[in-house]
Amino acid sequence: MSTTQTKLNLLDFSQQKLKQYFTEINEKPFRATQLIKWIHQQNESDFDKMTNLSKTLRHALEKTTEIRAPKVVLDQHSADGTHKWLLRLDDGNCIETVFIPESTRGTLCISSQVGCALACTFCSTARQGFNRNLTVAEIIGQLWIAKKILQADPSGDRVISNIVFMGMGEPLLNYDNVIDSIHLMLDDNAYGLSKRRVTVSTSGIVPALDRLTKAVDVALAVSLHAPNDELRDTLVPINKKYPIQQLLESCQRFLANKAARERITMEYVLLQGINDSDEHARQLIKILKNTPSKVNLIPFNPFPETRYQCSSNNRIHRFQAILVDAGLITMTRRTRGEDIDAACGQLAGKISDKSRRERHFIELEKGK
Ligand code: SAH
């Protein structure tokens, strides 16, 4: 017997929302702050342990609410220290979350949707189709569970310092839940992450990017991948709706909105013979002239039945050298977690109904 489905999941609540809820149940708003700290700082899900809350409140919470994160069904470790978790949601769908430890930081790569509706031709998530948006509890639950597991690790030094929305899905097509989750990530009573260490990665949903610009202060990465519309149309089909010029203008508005925003990361996956020529590099320099950028070159990570190959190391170096010579800050992303299919674009999850992409596309076309 389970009553869990009818209980409110407190992982869905930002501090603001929880304060409202507490006012409704005649509790003092500062109790909400105490509870938020228990949930997100202490990773506590047992109300009995929340000893600075009254017994009556704990009992009331126990009866009507719960703290329920997605369930870990697979925990894989890569030889390079990368972790990948397959997480099962209440409806049976699965998503993937990846932790990438580096000497100076620990990055958690989280998913925002079950699958993806965007059909970028070089991405394995796209091939899985789209099922639905993740709830706030499912987005923040990835951080909650990863932090809990990493803290319990005997080596003990695995701290999540950075979050990137580069897992499955397009975060700006799940706008409200992504924004609520970001509020919790930045909240000092919850995760207290610095705004420069939370990165939203988008394929370029221009109206949603303009909303994000004003709503919350985070870092931005844009999946550019091509220096002209003709090519980008084939790699990132949403480009037909929001072409490069429109996207870059939106990026410029993002940068102009806050003095501290200095650069946008432009992601560029290198596909052999497709977008990796000297001429492509020169075109890229030209289009980025008015948009302060940091180019992140990503060696293509293959997956079964893909039509693409990764550019050779020589080609990658040459491409990078052309950009660097023109004064563009350019980095080549080191591939991590390849042996457990945890690298960029390899996240597939497990989706029960993959047929919803078409419907989602129709909604997009209608401008929803
Ligand atoms: N939808 C968002 C976030 C998910 S993709 C976006 O498009 O930005 C996160 C990053 O991984 C993007 O830059 C994406 O283009 C890149 N990526 C996707 N498939 C890849 C692959 N097979 N190899 C390398 N990078 C890939």
Coordinates of N, CA and C in Angstrom, one line a residue, residues 212-332:
L212 N 14.8 34.6 -19.8 CA 15.8 34.2 -18.8 C 16.7 35.4 -18.5
T213 N 17.1 36.1 -19.5 CA 17.9 37.3 -19.4 C 17.5 38.2 -18.2
K214 N 16.2 38.4 -18.1 CA 15.7 39.3 -17.1 C 15.3 38.6 -15.8
A215 N 15.1 37.3 -15.9 CA 14.5 36.6 -14.7 C 15.6 36.1 -13.7
V216 N 16.7 35.7 -14.1 CA 17.7 35.1 -13.2 C 19.1 35.3 -13.7
D217 N 20.0 35.4 -12.7 CA 21.4 35.7 -13.2 C 22.2 34.4 -13.1
V218 N 22.4 33.8 -14.3 CA 23.2 32.6 -14.4 C 24.2 32.7 -15.6
A219 N 25.0 31.7 -15.7 CA 25.9 31.7 -16.9 C 25.2 31.0 -18.1
L220 N 25.6 31.4 -19.3 CA 24.8 30.9 -20.5 C 25.8 30.2 -21.4
A221 N 25.4 29.1 -21.9 CA 26.1 28.4 -23.0 C 25.1 28.2 -24.1
V222 N 25.6 28.5 -25.3 CA 24.7 28.3 -26.5 C 25.3 27.2 -27.4
S223 N 24.4 26.3 -27.8 CA 24.8 25.3 -28.7 C 24.8 25.8 -30.2
L224 N 25.9 26.3 -30.6 CA 25.9 27.0 -31.9 C 26.2 25.9 -33.0
H225 N 27.4 25.3 -33.0 CA 27.7 24.1 -33.8 C 27.8 24.4 -35.3
A226 N 27.5 25.6 -35.8 CA 27.6 25.9 -37.2 C 27.7 27.4 -37.4
P227 N 28.5 27.9 -38.4 CA 28.7 29.3 -38.5 C 27.8 29.9 -39.6
N228 N 26.9 29.1 -40.2 CA 26.0 29.7 -41.1 C 24.6 29.0 -41.0
D229 N 23.6 29.7 -41.5 CA 22.2 29.1 -41.3 C 22.0 27.8 -42.1
E230 N 22.6 27.8 -43.3 CA 22.3 26.7 -44.1 C 22.8 25.4 -43.4
L231 N 24.0 25.4 -42.9 CA 24.5 24.3 -42.2 C 23.8 24.1 -40.8
R232 N 23.6 25.1 -40.1 CA 22.9 25.0 -38.7 C 21.5 24.4 -38.9
D233 N 20.8 24.8 -40.0 CA 19.5 24.2 -40.2 C 19.5 22.7 -40.2
T234 N 20.6 22.1 -40.7 CA 20.7 20.7 -40.8 C 21.1 20.0 -39.5
L235 N 21.9 20.8 -38.7 CA 22.4 20.2 -37.4 C 21.5 20.4 -36.2
V236 N 21.0 21.6 -36.2 CA 20.2 22.1 -35.0 C 18.9 22.6 -35.7
P237 N 17.9 21.7 -36.0 CA 16.7 22.2 -36.7 C 15.9 23.4 -36.2
I238 N 16.1 23.6 -34.9 CA 15.3 24.8 -34.3 C 15.9 26.1 -34.9
N239 N 17.0 26.0 -35.6 CA 17.6 27.2 -36.3 C 16.7 27.7 -37.3
K240 N 15.8 26.8 -37.9 CA 14.9 27.3 -38.9 C 13.9 28.3 -38.3
K241 N 13.6 28.1 -37.1 CA 12.7 29.0 -36.4 C 13.4 30.2 -35.8
Y242 N 14.6 30.0 -35.2 CA 15.3 31.1 -34.6 C 16.7 31.1 -35.2
P243 N 16.9 31.7 -36.4 CA 18.2 31.6 -37.1 C 19.3 32.4 -36.3
I244 N 20.6 32.2 -36.8 CA 21.7 32.6 -36.1 C 21.7 34.1 -35.7
Q245 N 21.3 34.9 -36.7 CA 21.3 36.4 -36.4 C 20.4 36.7 -35.2
Q246 N 19.2 36.2 -35.3 CA 18.3 36.4 -34.1 C 18.8 35.9 -32.8
L247 N 19.5 34.7 -32.9 CA 20.0 34.1 -31.7 C 21.1 35.0 -31.1
L248 N 22.0 35.5 -32.0 CA 23.1 36.3 -31.5 C 22.7 37.6 -31.0
E249 N 21.6 38.2 -31.6 CA 21.1 39.4 -31.0 C 20.5 39.2 -29.6
S250 N 19.9 38.1 -29.4 CA 19.4 37.7 -28.1 C 20.5 37.5 -27.1
C251 N 21.6 36.9 -27.6 CA 22.8 36.8 -26.7 C 23.4 38.1 -26.3
Q252 N 23.3 39.1 -27.3 CA 23.9 40.4 -26.9 C 23.0 41.1 -25.9
R253 N 21.7 40.9 -26.0 CA 20.8 41.4 -24.9 C 21.1 40.8 -23.6
F254 N 21.4 39.5 -23.6 CA 21.7 38.8 -22.4 C 23.0 39.4 -21.7
L255 N 24.0 39.7 -22.6 CA 25.2 40.3 -22.0 C 25.0 41.7 -21.5
A256 N 24.2 42.4 -22.2 CA 24.0 43.9 -21.9 C 23.2 44.0 -20.6
N257 N 22.4 43.0 -20.2 CA 21.5 43.1 -19.1 C 22.1 43.3 -17.7
K258 N 23.3 42.7 -17.6 CA 24.0 42.8 -16.3 C 25.5 43.1 -16.6
A259 N 26.0 44.0 -15.8 CA 27.4 44.4 -16.0 C 28.4 43.3 -15.9
A260 N 28.0 42.4 -15.0 CA 29.0 41.3 -14.7 C 29.0 40.2 -15.8
R261 N 28.0 40.2 -16.7 CA 28.0 39.2 -17.7 C 29.0 39.6 -18.8
E262 N 30.1 38.8 -18.9 CA 31.1 39.2 -19.8 C 31.1 38.5 -21.1
R263 N 30.8 37.2 -21.0 CA 31.0 36.3 -22.2 C 29.9 35.2 -22.2
I264 N 29.6 34.7 -23.4 CA 28.8 33.6 -23.5 C 29.6 32.4 -24.0
T265 N 29.4 31.2 -23.5 CA 30.1 30.1 -24.0 C 29.4 29.6 -25.3
M266 N 30.1 29.5 -26.4 CA 29.6 29.0 -27.6 C 30.0 27.6 -27.8
E267 N 29.1 26.7 -27.7 CA 29.5 25.2 -27.9 C 29.5 24.9 -29.4
Y268 N 30.5 24.1 -29.7 CA 30.7 23.8 -31.2 C 31.2 22.4 -31.2
V269 N 30.4 21.5 -31.5 CA 30.8 20.1 -31.6 C 31.4 19.9 -33.0
L270 N 32.6 19.3 -33.0 CA 33.4 19.1 -34.3 C 33.1 17.8 -35.0
L271 N 32.5 17.9 -36.2 CA 32.0 16.8 -36.9 C 32.9 16.7 -38.2
Q272 N 33.6 15.6 -38.4 CA 34.5 15.5 -39.5 C 33.9 15.7 -40.8
G273 N 34.5 16.7 -41.6 CA 34.0 17.0 -42.9 C 32.7 17.7 -43.0
I274 N 32.1 18.1 -41.9 CA 30.8 18.7 -41.9 C 30.9 20.2 -41.5
N275 N 31.5 20.5 -40.3 CA 31.6 21.9 -39.9 C 33.0 22.2 -39.4
D276 N 34.0 21.5 -39.8 CA 35.3 21.6 -39.2 C 36.4 22.2 -40.1
S277 N 36.0 22.8 -41.2 CA 37.1 23.3 -42.2 C 37.6 24.6 -41.7
D278 N 38.7 25.1 -42.3 CA 39.3 26.4 -42.1 C 38.3 27.5 -42.4
E279 N 37.6 27.3 -43.4 CA 36.6 28.3 -43.9 C 35.5 28.4 -42.8
H280 N 35.0 27.3 -42.2 CA 34.0 27.3 -41.1 C 34.6 28.1 -39.9
A281 N 35.9 27.9 -39.6 CA 36.5 28.6 -38.5 C 36.5 30.1 -38.8
R282 N 36.8 30.5 -40.0 CA 36.8 31.9 -40.4 C 35.4 32.5 -40.3
Q283 N 34.4 31.8 -40.8 CA 33.0 32.3 -40.7 C 32.6 32.4 -39.3
L284 N 33.1 31.5 -38.4 CA 32.7 31.6 -37.0 C 33.3 32.9 -36.4
I285 N 34.5 33.2 -36.7 CA 35.2 34.4 -36.2 C 34.3 35.6 -36.6
K286 N 33.9 35.6 -37.8 CA 33.1 36.7 -38.4 C 31.8 36.9 -37.6
I287 N 31.1 35.8 -37.5 CA 29.7 36.0 -36.9 C 29.8 36.3 -35.4
L288 N 30.9 36.0 -34.7 CA 31.0 36.2 -33.3 C 31.6 37.6 -32.9
K289 N 31.9 38.4 -34.0 CA 32.6 39.6 -33.8 C 32.0 40.6 -32.8
N290 N 30.6 40.6 -32.8 CA 30.0 41.5 -31.9 C 29.4 40.9 -30.7
T291 N 29.7 39.6 -30.4 CA 29.1 38.9 -29.3 C 30.3 38.3 -28.5
P292 N 30.7 39.0 -27.4 CA 31.8 38.5 -26.6 C 31.6 37.0 -26.2
S293 N 32.5 36.2 -26.6 CA 32.3 34.7 -26.5 C 33.5 34.0 -26.1
K294 N 33.3 32.8 -25.6 CA 34.3 31.9 -25.3 C 33.9 30.6 -26.1
V295 N 34.7 30.2 -27.0 CA 34.3 29.1 -27.8 C 34.7 27.8 -27.1
N296 N 33.8 26.9 -27.0 CA 34.1 25.6 -26.4 C 34.0 24.5 -27.5
L297 N 35.1 24.1 -28.0 CA 35.1 23.0 -29.1 C 34.9 21.7 -28.4
I298 N 33.9 20.9 -28.9 CA 33.6 19.6 -28.3 C 33.9 18.5 -29.3
P299 N 34.8 17.6 -29.0 CA 35.0 16.5 -29.9 C 33.7 15.7 -29.9
F300 N 33.3 15.3 -31.1 CA 32.0 14.6 -31.2 C 32.1 13.2 -30.5
N301 N 31.1 12.9 -29.7 CA 31.1 11.6 -29.1 C 30.1 10.7 -29.8
P302 N 30.7 9.6 -30.4 CA 29.8 8.8 -31.3 C 28.8 8.0 -30.4
F303 N 27.8 7.5 -31.1 CA 26.8 6.6 -30.5 C 26.3 5.7 -31.6
P304 N 25.7 4.6 -31.3 CA 25.4 3.6 -32.3 C 24.6 4.2 -33.5
E305 N 24.9 3.8 -34.7 CA 24.2 4.2 -35.9 C 24.3 5.7 -36.3
T306 N 25.2 6.4 -35.7 CA 25.3 7.8 -36.0 C 26.0 7.9 -37.4
R307 N 25.6 9.0 -38.1 CA 26.2 9.1 -39.4 C 27.5 10.0 -39.3
Y308 N 27.8 10.5 -38.1 CA 28.9 11.4 -38.0 C 30.2 10.8 -37.4
Q309 N 31.3 11.4 -37.7 CA 32.6 11.0 -37.0 C 33.2 12.2 -36.4
C310 N 34.0 12.0 -35.4 CA 34.7 13.1 -34.8 C 35.9 13.5 -35.7
S311 N 36.1 14.8 -35.7 CA 37.3 15.3 -36.4 C 38.6 14.8 -35.8
S312 N 39.6 14.7 -36.7 CA 40.9 14.2 -36.2 C 41.5 15.3 -35.2
N313 N 42.4 14.8 -34.4 CA 43.1 15.7 -33.4 C 43.7 16.9 -34.2
N314 N 44.4 16.5 -35.3 CA 45.1 17.6 -36.1 C 44.1 18.7 -36.5
R315 N 42.9 18.2 -37.0 CA 41.9 19.1 -37.5 C 41.4 20.0 -36.3
I316 N 41.2 19.4 -35.2 CA 40.7 20.1 -34.0 C 41.7 21.2 -33.6
H317 N 43.0 20.8 -33.6 CA 44.0 21.8 -33.2 C 44.1 22.9 -34.2
R318 N 44.0 22.6 -35.5 CA 44.1 23.6 -36.5 C 42.9 24.6 -36.4
F319 N 41.7 24.0 -36.2 CA 40.5 24.8 -36.1 C 40.6 25.8 -34.9
Q320 N 41.1 25.2 -33.8 CA 41.3 26.0 -32.6 C 42.3 27.1 -32.8
A321 N 43.4 26.8 -33.5 CA 44.5 27.7 -33.7 C 44.0 28.9 -34.5
I322 N 43.1 28.7 -35.5 CA 42.6 29.8 -36.3 C 41.8 30.7 -35.5
L323 N 41.0 30.2 -34.6 CA 40.1 31.0 -33.7 C 41.0 31.8 -32.7
V324 N 42.0 31.1 -32.1 CA 42.9 31.7 -31.2 C 43.7 32.9 -31.8
D325 N 44.2 32.6 -33.0 CA 44.9 33.7 -33.8 C 44.1 34.9 -33.9
A326 N 42.8 34.7 -34.1 CA 41.9 35.9 -34.3 C 41.5 36.5 -32.9
G327 N 42.1 36.0 -31.8 CA 41.8 36.6 -30.5 C 40.6 36.0 -29.8
L328 N 40.0 34.9 -30.3 CA 38.9 34.3 -29.6 C 39.4 33.3 -28.5
I329 N 38.9 33.5 -27.3 CA 39.2 32.5 -26.3 C 38.6 31.2 -26.7
T330 N 39.4 30.2 -26.8 CA 38.9 28.9 -27.3 C 39.4 27.7 -26.5
M331 N 38.5 26.9 -26.1 CA 39.0 25.7 -25.4 C 38.4 24.4 -26.1
T332 N 39.2 23.4 -26.0 CA 38.6 22.1 -26.4 C 38.2 21.3 -25.2

